[in-house]
Amino acid sequence: MFPRVRMRRLRSGEALRDLVAETELRVDDFIYPLFVGHGKGVKTEIPSMPGNYRFSVDTVVEECREVWNLGIRGVLLFGIPARKDEVGAEALSDDGIVQRTIRAIKDSVPELLLIADVCFCEYTSHGHCGVIRDGAVDNDATLALLARQSVSLSKAGVDVVAPSDMMDGRIAAVRAALDEAGFENVAILSYAAKYCSAFYGPFRDAVDSAPQFGDRKSYQMDYRNAREALREVALDVDEGADIVMVKPALSYLDVIRRVRDTANVPVAAYNVSGEYACLRAAADRGWLDGEKAMMEVLYSIKRAGADIIITYHAKDAARLLK
Ligand code: PBG
């Protein structure tokens, strides 16, 4: 073919490269995760996640205004309770930290899309994602609590609930409870293919949710498996998931692609805390160009097939895309 075909021809200038670019990244693609705890005037940087903070309700409202002004249209909320206990009671309370946060943000930045994580590991003393019975996480006993948490978040005004616990049957349980309570328009973003990953480390520091015994291998997926992710996704879609997620993103780009090719619902990918931390740590040491590496990573997730990217880079990337 050479010299008739020259692949470099279309790479010769920026306008031409932009014209033939196959992947588009938009600020609308991003969801920004936020951590909220009790107190007033709190904005404490998370050491392993520079540029990301633990907020209180008042300061997170300010942050949401900034996020909205950058063009980011959705946030994913995580709560840090006042007290952790065996069942994670604060997660179920209409006066819980995330419930209060939702009401405050809806009052001040009403158009911002609010997504709330549905899980117990941030709220339980043992750090597991559900109820413990005989030393193990009890699947079926956890379902009723996930349903109650989802209804309570909906009463507070959340737009989307995002179950991240990986119990079987949770999407059906949450959908039924929401419909029963009159919240048929609250959507479900399911953490459908959530792997048991070392890349959640910084997140667990941020919310102090590391399991106090054992690990999460009996409910989160084994990273050796990709076909299994397609089963998880199919089940969740059947049970009523509106959007499915693959998490983490970067070691699972193949899974994102396979899910995109088989599921007919929007696909989200979670560019998790450890992925962010690696990149920031290297950039802060001058070992790579942080902005360039960030954009390459975000485009790779989009190119793999994600419609939605949940990322701690959202604000920095939004500034570059503007
Ligand atoms: C809660 C939850 C976790 C993350 C999101 N929801 C932690 C975990 O499963 O241990 C991790 C997010 C991140 O690392 O950025 N179950």
PDB file of N, CA, C and O in Angstrom, residues 116-184:
ATOM      1  N   ALA A 116     -26.865   9.297  44.922  1.00  0.00           N
ATOM      2  CA  ALA A 116     -26.355   8.912  46.247  1.00  0.00           C
ATOM      3  C   ALA A 116     -25.946   7.445  46.238  1.00  0.00           C
ATOM      4  O   ALA A 116     -26.676   6.579  45.735  1.00  0.00           O
ATOM      5  N   ASP A 117     -24.781   7.190  46.796  1.00  0.00           N
ATOM      6  CA  ASP A 117     -24.302   5.825  46.966  1.00  0.00           C
ATOM      7  C   ASP A 117     -25.222   5.130  47.976  1.00  0.00           C
ATOM      8  O   ASP A 117     -25.585   5.709  48.987  1.00  0.00           O
ATOM      9  N   VAL A 118     -25.615   3.896  47.654  1.00  0.00           N
ATOM     10  CA  VAL A 118     -26.434   3.115  48.580  1.00  0.00           C
ATOM     11  C   VAL A 118     -25.591   1.932  49.027  1.00  0.00           C
ATOM     12  O   VAL A 118     -25.253   1.066  48.211  1.00  0.00           O
ATOM     13  N   CYS A 119     -25.180   1.939  50.300  1.00  0.00           N
ATOM     14  CA  CYS A 119     -24.302   0.896  50.841  1.00  0.00           C
ATOM     15  C   CYS A 119     -24.136   1.148  52.323  1.00  0.00           C
ATOM     16  O   CYS A 119     -24.469   2.227  52.815  1.00  0.00           O
ATOM     17  N   PHE A 120     -23.573   0.182  53.029  1.00  0.00           N
ATOM     18  CA  PHE A 120     -23.440   0.345  54.473  1.00  0.00           C
ATOM     19  C   PHE A 120     -22.009   0.438  54.980  1.00  0.00           C
ATOM     20  O   PHE A 120     -21.794   0.761  56.142  1.00  0.00           O
ATOM     21  N   CYS A 121     -21.004   0.185  54.116  1.00  0.00           N
ATOM     22  CA  CYS A 121     -19.646   0.077  54.646  1.00  0.00           C
ATOM     23  C   CYS A 121     -19.140   1.367  55.299  1.00  0.00           C
ATOM     24  O   CYS A 121     -18.331   1.324  56.213  1.00  0.00           O
ATOM     25  N   GLU A 122     -19.648   2.519  54.858  1.00  0.00           N
ATOM     26  CA  GLU A 122     -19.223   3.769  55.499  1.00  0.00           C
ATOM     27  C   GLU A 122     -19.872   3.931  56.878  1.00  0.00           C
ATOM     28  O   GLU A 122     -19.439   4.743  57.682  1.00  0.00           O
ATOM     29  N   TYR A 123     -20.958   3.184  57.106  1.00  0.00           N
ATOM     30  CA  TYR A 123     -21.784   3.419  58.296  1.00  0.00           C
ATOM     31  C   TYR A 123     -21.658   2.334  59.365  1.00  0.00           C
ATOM     32  O   TYR A 123     -22.139   2.500  60.478  1.00  0.00           O
ATOM     33  N   THR A 124     -21.053   1.195  58.990  1.00  0.00           N
ATOM     34  CA  THR A 124     -20.997   0.081  59.945  1.00  0.00           C
ATOM     35  C   THR A 124     -19.662   0.036  60.682  1.00  0.00           C
ATOM     36  O   THR A 124     -18.613   0.374  60.121  1.00  0.00           O
ATOM     37  N   SER A 125     -19.718  -0.426  61.939  1.00  0.00           N
ATOM     38  CA  SER A 125     -18.505  -0.519  62.755  1.00  0.00           C
ATOM     39  C   SER A 125     -17.565  -1.593  62.199  1.00  0.00           C
ATOM     40  O   SER A 125     -16.352  -1.475  62.307  1.00  0.00           O
ATOM     41  N   HIS A 126     -18.118  -2.639  61.568  1.00  0.00           N
ATOM     42  CA  HIS A 126     -17.274  -3.707  61.022  1.00  0.00           C
ATOM     43  C   HIS A 126     -16.768  -3.382  59.622  1.00  0.00           C
ATOM     44  O   HIS A 126     -15.909  -4.065  59.096  1.00  0.00           O
ATOM     45  N   GLY A 127     -17.322  -2.341  58.983  1.00  0.00           N
ATOM     46  CA  GLY A 127     -16.827  -1.915  57.671  1.00  0.00           C
ATOM     47  C   GLY A 127     -17.270  -2.771  56.501  1.00  0.00           C
ATOM     48  O   GLY A 127     -16.805  -2.573  55.376  1.00  0.00           O
ATOM     49  N   HIS A 128     -18.189  -3.709  56.731  1.00  0.00           N
ATOM     50  CA  HIS A 128     -18.707  -4.492  55.598  1.00  0.00           C
ATOM     51  C   HIS A 128     -19.945  -3.817  55.017  1.00  0.00           C
ATOM     52  O   HIS A 128     -20.542  -2.937  55.639  1.00  0.00           O
ATOM     53  N   CYS A 129     -20.320  -4.268  53.811  1.00  0.00           N
ATOM     54  CA  CYS A 129     -21.372  -3.573  53.068  1.00  0.00           C
ATOM     55  C   CYS A 129     -22.781  -4.018  53.445  1.00  0.00           C
ATOM     56  O   CYS A 129     -23.752  -3.566  52.851  1.00  0.00           O
ATOM     57  N   GLY A 130     -22.907  -4.946  54.409  1.00  0.00           N
ATOM     58  CA  GLY A 130     -24.242  -5.408  54.785  1.00  0.00           C
ATOM     59  C   GLY A 130     -24.275  -5.903  56.213  1.00  0.00           C
ATOM     60  O   GLY A 130     -23.347  -5.666  56.992  1.00  0.00           O
ATOM     61  N   VAL A 131     -25.352  -6.601  56.522  1.00  0.00           N
ATOM     62  CA  VAL A 131     -25.584  -7.121  57.871  1.00  0.00           C
ATOM     63  C   VAL A 131     -24.704  -8.359  58.109  1.00  0.00           C
ATOM     64  O   VAL A 131     -24.606  -9.225  57.237  1.00  0.00           O
ATOM     65  N   ILE A 132     -24.076  -8.427  59.278  1.00  0.00           N
ATOM     66  CA  ILE A 132     -23.250  -9.591  59.595  1.00  0.00           C
ATOM     67  C   ILE A 132     -24.066 -10.602  60.400  1.00  0.00           C
ATOM     68  O   ILE A 132     -24.702 -10.248  61.397  1.00  0.00           O
ATOM     69  N   ARG A 133     -24.070 -11.853  59.914  1.00  0.00           N
ATOM     70  CA  ARG A 133     -24.682 -12.935  60.689  1.00  0.00           C
ATOM     71  C   ARG A 133     -23.719 -14.120  60.660  1.00  0.00           C
ATOM     72  O   ARG A 133     -23.255 -14.493  59.591  1.00  0.00           O
ATOM     73  N   ASP A 134     -23.403 -14.647  61.829  1.00  0.00           N
ATOM     74  CA  ASP A 134     -22.453 -15.763  61.957  1.00  0.00           C
ATOM     75  C   ASP A 134     -21.138 -15.456  61.225  1.00  0.00           C
ATOM     76  O   ASP A 134     -20.608 -16.304  60.503  1.00  0.00           O
ATOM     77  N   GLY A 135     -20.649 -14.256  61.367  1.00  0.00           N
ATOM     78  CA  GLY A 135     -19.350 -13.901  60.818  1.00  0.00           C
ATOM     79  C   GLY A 135     -19.302 -13.675  59.319  1.00  0.00           C
ATOM     80  O   GLY A 135     -18.227 -13.509  58.746  1.00  0.00           O
ATOM     81  N   ALA A 136     -20.488 -13.659  58.662  1.00  0.00           N
ATOM     82  CA  ALA A 136     -20.499 -13.432  57.212  1.00  0.00           C
ATOM     83  C   ALA A 136     -21.570 -12.396  56.860  1.00  0.00           C
ATOM     84  O   ALA A 136     -22.488 -12.146  57.644  1.00  0.00           O
ATOM     85  N   VAL A 137     -21.424 -11.796  55.672  1.00  0.00           N
ATOM     86  CA  VAL A 137     -22.415 -10.806  55.244  1.00  0.00           C
ATOM     87  C   VAL A 137     -23.660 -11.534  54.756  1.00  0.00           C
ATOM     88  O   VAL A 137     -23.598 -12.353  53.828  1.00  0.00           O
ATOM     89  N   ASP A 138     -24.788 -11.256  55.402  1.00  0.00           N
ATOM     90  CA  ASP A 138     -26.053 -11.935  55.100  1.00  0.00           C
ATOM     91  C   ASP A 138     -26.758 -11.200  53.958  1.00  0.00           C
ATOM     92  O   ASP A 138     -27.238 -10.075  54.129  1.00  0.00           O
ATOM     93  N   ASN A 139     -26.800 -11.853  52.812  1.00  0.00           N
ATOM     94  CA  ASN A 139     -27.355 -11.230  51.602  1.00  0.00           C
ATOM     95  C   ASN A 139     -28.797 -10.759  51.798  1.00  0.00           C
ATOM     96  O   ASN A 139     -29.117  -9.577  51.646  1.00  0.00           O
ATOM     97  N   ASP A 140     -29.672 -11.708  52.156  1.00  0.00           N
ATOM     98  CA  ASP A 140     -31.103 -11.407  52.114  1.00  0.00           C
ATOM     99  C   ASP A 140     -31.516 -10.429  53.213  1.00  0.00           C
ATOM    100  O   ASP A 140     -32.414  -9.606  53.003  1.00  0.00           O
ATOM    101  N   ALA A 141     -30.833 -10.511  54.361  1.00  0.00           N
ATOM    102  CA  ALA A 141     -31.159  -9.572  55.442  1.00  0.00           C
ATOM    103  C   ALA A 141     -30.732  -8.156  55.051  1.00  0.00           C
ATOM    104  O   ALA A 141     -31.325  -7.166  55.506  1.00  0.00           O
ATOM    105  N   THR A 142     -29.707  -8.044  54.205  1.00  0.00           N
ATOM    106  CA  THR A 142     -29.214  -6.723  53.794  1.00  0.00           C
ATOM    107  C   THR A 142     -30.178  -6.037  52.813  1.00  0.00           C
ATOM    108  O   THR A 142     -30.287  -4.805  52.793  1.00  0.00           O
ATOM    109  N   LEU A 143     -30.905  -6.841  52.027  1.00  0.00           N
ATOM    110  CA  LEU A 143     -31.767  -6.262  50.979  1.00  0.00           C
ATOM    111  C   LEU A 143     -32.792  -5.282  51.541  1.00  0.00           C
ATOM    112  O   LEU A 143     -33.013  -4.203  50.982  1.00  0.00           O
ATOM    113  N   ALA A 144     -33.422  -5.662  52.654  1.00  0.00           N
ATOM    114  CA  ALA A 144     -34.464  -4.803  53.229  1.00  0.00           C
ATOM    115  C   ALA A 144     -33.866  -3.458  53.662  1.00  0.00           C
ATOM    116  O   ALA A 144     -34.500  -2.402  53.517  1.00  0.00           O
ATOM    117  N   LEU A 145     -32.628  -3.506  54.159  1.00  0.00           N
ATOM    118  CA  LEU A 145     -31.991  -2.266  54.620  1.00  0.00           C
ATOM    119  C   LEU A 145     -31.605  -1.373  53.439  1.00  0.00           C
ATOM    120  O   LEU A 145     -31.743  -0.144  53.497  1.00  0.00           O
ATOM    121  N   LEU A 146     -31.119  -1.995  52.367  1.00  0.00           N
ATOM    122  CA  LEU A 146     -30.779  -1.211  51.163  1.00  0.00           C
ATOM    123  C   LEU A 146     -32.024  -0.526  50.618  1.00  0.00           C
ATOM    124  O   LEU A 146     -31.980   0.635  50.177  1.00  0.00           O
ATOM    125  N   ALA A 147     -33.143  -1.258  50.672  1.00  0.00           N
ATOM    126  CA  ALA A 147     -34.409  -0.697  50.193  1.00  0.00           C
ATOM    127  C   ALA A 147     -34.815   0.489  51.069  1.00  0.00           C
ATOM    128  O   ALA A 147     -35.195   1.547  50.559  1.00  0.00           O
ATOM    129  N   ARG A 148     -34.667   0.336  52.385  1.00  0.00           N
ATOM    130  CA  ARG A 148     -35.030   1.440  53.298  1.00  0.00           C
ATOM    131  C   ARG A 148     -34.135   2.651  53.083  1.00  0.00           C
ATOM    132  O   ARG A 148     -34.586   3.790  53.090  1.00  0.00           O
ATOM    133  N   GLN A 149     -32.825   2.398  52.912  1.00  0.00           N
ATOM    134  CA  GLN A 149     -31.894   3.512  52.673  1.00  0.00           C
ATOM    135  C   GLN A 149     -32.291   4.259  51.388  1.00  0.00           C
ATOM    136  O   GLN A 149     -32.309   5.489  51.363  1.00  0.00           O
ATOM    137  N   SER A 150     -32.633   3.514  50.355  1.00  0.00           N
ATOM    138  CA  SER A 150     -32.996   4.135  49.072  1.00  0.00           C
ATOM    139  C   SER A 150     -34.257   4.979  49.201  1.00  0.00           C
ATOM    140  O   SER A 150     -34.339   6.079  48.624  1.00  0.00           O
ATOM    141  N   VAL A 151     -35.238   4.487  49.949  1.00  0.00           N
ATOM    142  CA  VAL A 151     -36.478   5.243  50.133  1.00  0.00           C
ATOM    143  C   VAL A 151     -36.203   6.512  50.932  1.00  0.00           C
ATOM    144  O   VAL A 151     -36.682   7.603  50.588  1.00  0.00           O
ATOM    145  N   SER A 152     -35.375   6.408  51.959  1.00  0.00           N
ATOM    146  CA  SER A 152     -35.054   7.577  52.775  1.00  0.00           C
ATOM    147  C   SER A 152     -34.329   8.645  51.941  1.00  0.00           C
ATOM    148  O   SER A 152     -34.626   9.847  52.037  1.00  0.00           O
ATOM    149  N   LEU A 153     -33.386   8.218  51.087  1.00  0.00           N
ATOM    150  CA  LEU A 153     -32.671   9.164  50.216  1.00  0.00           C
ATOM    151  C   LEU A 153     -33.643   9.814  49.226  1.00  0.00           C
ATOM    152  O   LEU A 153     -33.522  11.002  48.904  1.00  0.00           O
ATOM    153  N   SER A 154     -34.604   9.036  48.772  1.00  0.00           N
ATOM    154  CA  SER A 154     -35.585   9.564  47.814  1.00  0.00           C
ATOM    155  C   SER A 154     -36.480  10.595  48.475  1.00  0.00           C
ATOM    156  O   SER A 154     -36.813  11.623  47.883  1.00  0.00           O
ATOM    157  N   LYS A 155     -36.876  10.325  49.715  1.00  0.00           N
ATOM    158  CA  LYS A 155     -37.687  11.304  50.455  1.00  0.00           C
ATOM    159  C   LYS A 155     -36.939  12.629  50.578  1.00  0.00           C
ATOM    160  O   LYS A 155     -37.534  13.702  50.565  1.00  0.00           O
ATOM    161  N   ALA A 156     -35.612  12.541  50.698  1.00  0.00           N
ATOM    162  CA  ALA A 156     -34.806  13.761  50.823  1.00  0.00           C
ATOM    163  C   ALA A 156     -34.691  14.496  49.485  1.00  0.00           C
ATOM    164  O   ALA A 156     -34.308  15.657  49.454  1.00  0.00           O
ATOM    165  N   GLY A 157     -35.001  13.791  48.374  1.00  0.00           N
ATOM    166  CA  GLY A 157     -35.004  14.460  47.074  1.00  0.00           C
ATOM    167  C   GLY A 157     -33.926  14.016  46.110  1.00  0.00           C
ATOM    168  O   GLY A 157     -33.642  14.703  45.124  1.00  0.00           O
ATOM    169  N   VAL A 158     -33.317  12.867  46.353  1.00  0.00           N
ATOM    170  CA  VAL A 158     -32.265  12.404  45.439  1.00  0.00           C
ATOM    171  C   VAL A 158     -32.856  12.087  44.058  1.00  0.00           C
ATOM    172  O   VAL A 158     -34.041  11.741  43.949  1.00  0.00           O
ATOM    173  N   ASP A 159     -32.059  12.247  43.010  1.00  0.00           N
ATOM    174  CA  ASP A 159     -32.533  11.941  41.656  1.00  0.00           C
ATOM    175  C   ASP A 159     -32.249  10.504  41.270  1.00  0.00           C
ATOM    176  O   ASP A 159     -33.017   9.879  40.542  1.00  0.00           O
ATOM    177  N   VAL A 160     -31.100   9.995  41.719  1.00  0.00           N
ATOM    178  CA  VAL A 160     -30.640   8.660  41.317  1.00  0.00           C
ATOM    179  C   VAL A 160     -30.042   7.971  42.543  1.00  0.00           C
ATOM    180  O   VAL A 160     -29.259   8.597  43.273  1.00  0.00           O
ATOM    181  N   VAL A 161     -30.391   6.704  42.768  1.00  0.00           N
ATOM    182  CA  VAL A 161     -29.714   5.942  43.817  1.00  0.00           C
ATOM    183  C   VAL A 161     -28.747   4.968  43.154  1.00  0.00           C
ATOM    184  O   VAL A 161     -29.018   4.438  42.077  1.00  0.00           O
ATOM    185  N   ALA A 162     -27.594   4.764  43.804  1.00  0.00           N
ATOM    186  CA  ALA A 162     -26.533   3.946  43.206  1.00  0.00           C
ATOM    187  C   ALA A 162     -26.080   2.870  44.189  1.00  0.00           C
ATOM    188  O   ALA A 162     -25.158   3.093  44.984  1.00  0.00           O
ATOM    189  N   PRO A 163     -26.729   1.697  44.159  1.00  0.00           N
ATOM    190  CA  PRO A 163     -26.340   0.622  45.076  1.00  0.00           C
ATOM    191  C   PRO A 163     -24.962   0.069  44.726  1.00  0.00           C
ATOM    192  O   PRO A 163     -24.705  -0.319  43.588  1.00  0.00           O
ATOM    193  N   SER A 164     -24.052   0.057  45.722  1.00  0.00           N
ATOM    194  CA  SER A 164     -22.670  -0.361  45.473  1.00  0.00           C
ATOM    195  C   SER A 164     -22.267  -1.563  46.315  1.00  0.00           C
ATOM    196  O   SER A 164     -21.094  -1.903  46.395  1.00  0.00           O
ATOM    197  N   ASP A 165     -23.242  -2.203  46.939  1.00  0.00           N
ATOM    198  CA  ASP A 165     -22.992  -3.260  47.924  1.00  0.00           C
ATOM    199  C   ASP A 165     -22.670  -4.626  47.317  1.00  0.00           C
ATOM    200  O   ASP A 165     -22.056  -5.457  47.961  1.00  0.00           O
ATOM    201  N   MET A 166     -23.173  -4.880  46.096  1.00  0.00           N
ATOM    202  CA  MET A 166     -22.987  -6.163  45.396  1.00  0.00           C
ATOM    203  C   MET A 166     -23.736  -7.348  46.037  1.00  0.00           C
ATOM    204  O   MET A 166     -23.358  -8.509  45.843  1.00  0.00           O
ATOM    205  N   MET A 167     -24.837  -7.076  46.763  1.00  0.00           N
ATOM    206  CA  MET A 167     -25.702  -8.177  47.197  1.00  0.00           C
ATOM    207  C   MET A 167     -26.516  -8.658  45.990  1.00  0.00           C
ATOM    208  O   MET A 167     -26.847  -7.865  45.102  1.00  0.00           O
ATOM    209  N   ASP A 168     -26.868  -9.940  45.981  1.00  0.00           N
ATOM    210  CA  ASP A 168     -27.730 -10.456  44.906  1.00  0.00           C
ATOM    211  C   ASP A 168     -29.167 -10.009  45.138  1.00  0.00           C
ATOM    212  O   ASP A 168     -29.650 -10.014  46.270  1.00  0.00           O
ATOM    213  N   GLY A 169     -29.844  -9.633  44.079  1.00  0.00           N
ATOM    214  CA  GLY A 169     -31.267  -9.292  44.167  1.00  0.00           C
ATOM    215  C   GLY A 169     -31.546  -7.879  44.648  1.00  0.00           C
ATOM    216  O   GLY A 169     -32.692  -7.495  44.844  1.00  0.00           O
ATOM    217  N   ARG A 170     -30.495  -7.068  44.785  1.00  0.00           N
ATOM    218  CA  ARG A 170     -30.715  -5.753  45.392  1.00  0.00           C
ATOM    219  C   ARG A 170     -31.442  -4.794  44.478  1.00  0.00           C
ATOM    220  O   ARG A 170     -32.198  -3.933  44.945  1.00  0.00           O
ATOM    221  N   ILE A 171     -31.207  -4.899  43.180  1.00  0.00           N
ATOM    222  CA  ILE A 171     -31.857  -3.944  42.281  1.00  0.00           C
ATOM    223  C   ILE A 171     -33.372  -4.156  42.298  1.00  0.00           C
ATOM    224  O   ILE A 171     -34.152  -3.194  42.400  1.00  0.00           O
ATOM    225  N   ALA A 172     -33.803  -5.421  42.267  1.00  0.00           N
ATOM    226  CA  ALA A 172     -35.240  -5.706  42.338  1.00  0.00           C
ATOM    227  C   ALA A 172     -35.814  -5.210  43.663  1.00  0.00           C
ATOM    228  O   ALA A 172     -36.902  -4.616  43.700  1.00  0.00           O
ATOM    229  N   ALA A 173     -35.079  -5.443  44.750  1.00  0.00           N
ATOM    230  CA  ALA A 173     -35.575  -5.032  46.068  1.00  0.00           C
ATOM    231  C   ALA A 173     -35.693  -3.506  46.153  1.00  0.00           C
ATOM    232  O   ALA A 173     -36.696  -2.971  46.649  1.00  0.00           O
ATOM    233  N   VAL A 174     -34.682  -2.802  45.641  1.00  0.00           N
ATOM    234  CA  VAL A 174     -34.701  -1.335  45.693  1.00  0.00           C
ATOM    235  C   VAL A 174     -35.804  -0.784  44.781  1.00  0.00           C
ATOM    236  O   VAL A 174     -36.574   0.104  45.173  1.00  0.00           O
ATOM    237  N   ARG A 175     -35.919  -1.346  43.578  1.00  0.00           N
ATOM    238  CA  ARG A 175     -36.956  -0.865  42.637  1.00  0.00           C
ATOM    239  C   ARG A 175     -38.355  -1.030  43.234  1.00  0.00           C
ATOM    240  O   ARG A 175     -39.200  -0.125  43.169  1.00  0.00           O
ATOM    241  N   ALA A 176     -38.595  -2.222  43.816  1.00  0.00           N
ATOM    242  CA  ALA A 176     -39.920  -2.492  44.387  1.00  0.00           C
ATOM    243  C   ALA A 176     -40.221  -1.514  45.515  1.00  0.00           C
ATOM    244  O   ALA A 176     -41.322  -0.958  45.596  1.00  0.00           O
ATOM    245  N   ALA A 177     -39.239  -1.279  46.381  1.00  0.00           N
ATOM    246  CA  ALA A 177     -39.469  -0.387  47.521  1.00  0.00           C
ATOM    247  C   ALA A 177     -39.701   1.049  47.051  1.00  0.00           C
ATOM    248  O   ALA A 177     -40.568   1.757  47.577  1.00  0.00           O
ATOM    249  N   LEU A 178     -38.935   1.487  46.055  1.00  0.00           N
ATOM    250  CA  LEU A 178     -39.106   2.860  45.553  1.00  0.00           C
ATOM    251  C   LEU A 178     -40.497   3.027  44.936  1.00  0.00           C
ATOM    252  O   LEU A 178     -41.187   4.028  45.181  1.00  0.00           O
ATOM    253  N   ASP A 179     -40.911   2.041  44.143  1.00  0.00           N
ATOM    254  CA  ASP A 179     -42.214   2.134  43.474  1.00  0.00           C
ATOM    255  C   ASP A 179     -43.341   2.132  44.498  1.00  0.00           C
ATOM    256  O   ASP A 179     -44.282   2.921  44.408  1.00  0.00           O
ATOM    257  N   GLU A 180     -43.200   1.258  45.476  1.00  0.00           N
ATOM    258  CA  GLU A 180     -44.192   1.142  46.546  1.00  0.00           C
ATOM    259  C   GLU A 180     -44.356   2.470  47.288  1.00  0.00           C
ATOM    260  O   GLU A 180     -45.456   2.868  47.674  1.00  0.00           O
ATOM    261  N   ALA A 181     -43.221   3.184  47.465  1.00  0.00           N
ATOM    262  CA  ALA A 181     -43.252   4.440  48.217  1.00  0.00           C
ATOM    263  C   ALA A 181     -43.590   5.646  47.326  1.00  0.00           C
ATOM    264  O   ALA A 181     -43.569   6.787  47.784  1.00  0.00           O
ATOM    265  N   GLY A 182     -43.880   5.388  46.049  1.00  0.00           N
ATOM    266  CA  GLY A 182     -44.259   6.495  45.161  1.00  0.00           C
ATOM    267  C   GLY A 182     -43.081   7.185  44.495  1.00  0.00           C
ATOM    268  O   GLY A 182     -43.222   8.276  43.952  1.00  0.00           O
ATOM    269  N   PHE A 183     -41.896   6.542  44.513  1.00  0.00           N
ATOM    270  CA  PHE A 183     -40.716   7.144  43.888  1.00  0.00           C
ATOM    271  C   PHE A 183     -40.370   6.459  42.569  1.00  0.00           C
ATOM    272  O   PHE A 183     -39.223   6.102  42.301  1.00  0.00           O
ATOM    273  N   GLU A 184     -41.406   6.260  41.735  1.00  0.00           N
ATOM    274  CA  GLU A 184     -41.174   5.533  40.476  1.00  0.00           C
ATOM    275  C   GLU A 184     -40.263   6.308  39.526  1.00  0.00           C
ATOM    276  O   GLU A 184     -39.723   5.730  38.589  1.00  0.00           O
TER     277      GLU A 184
END
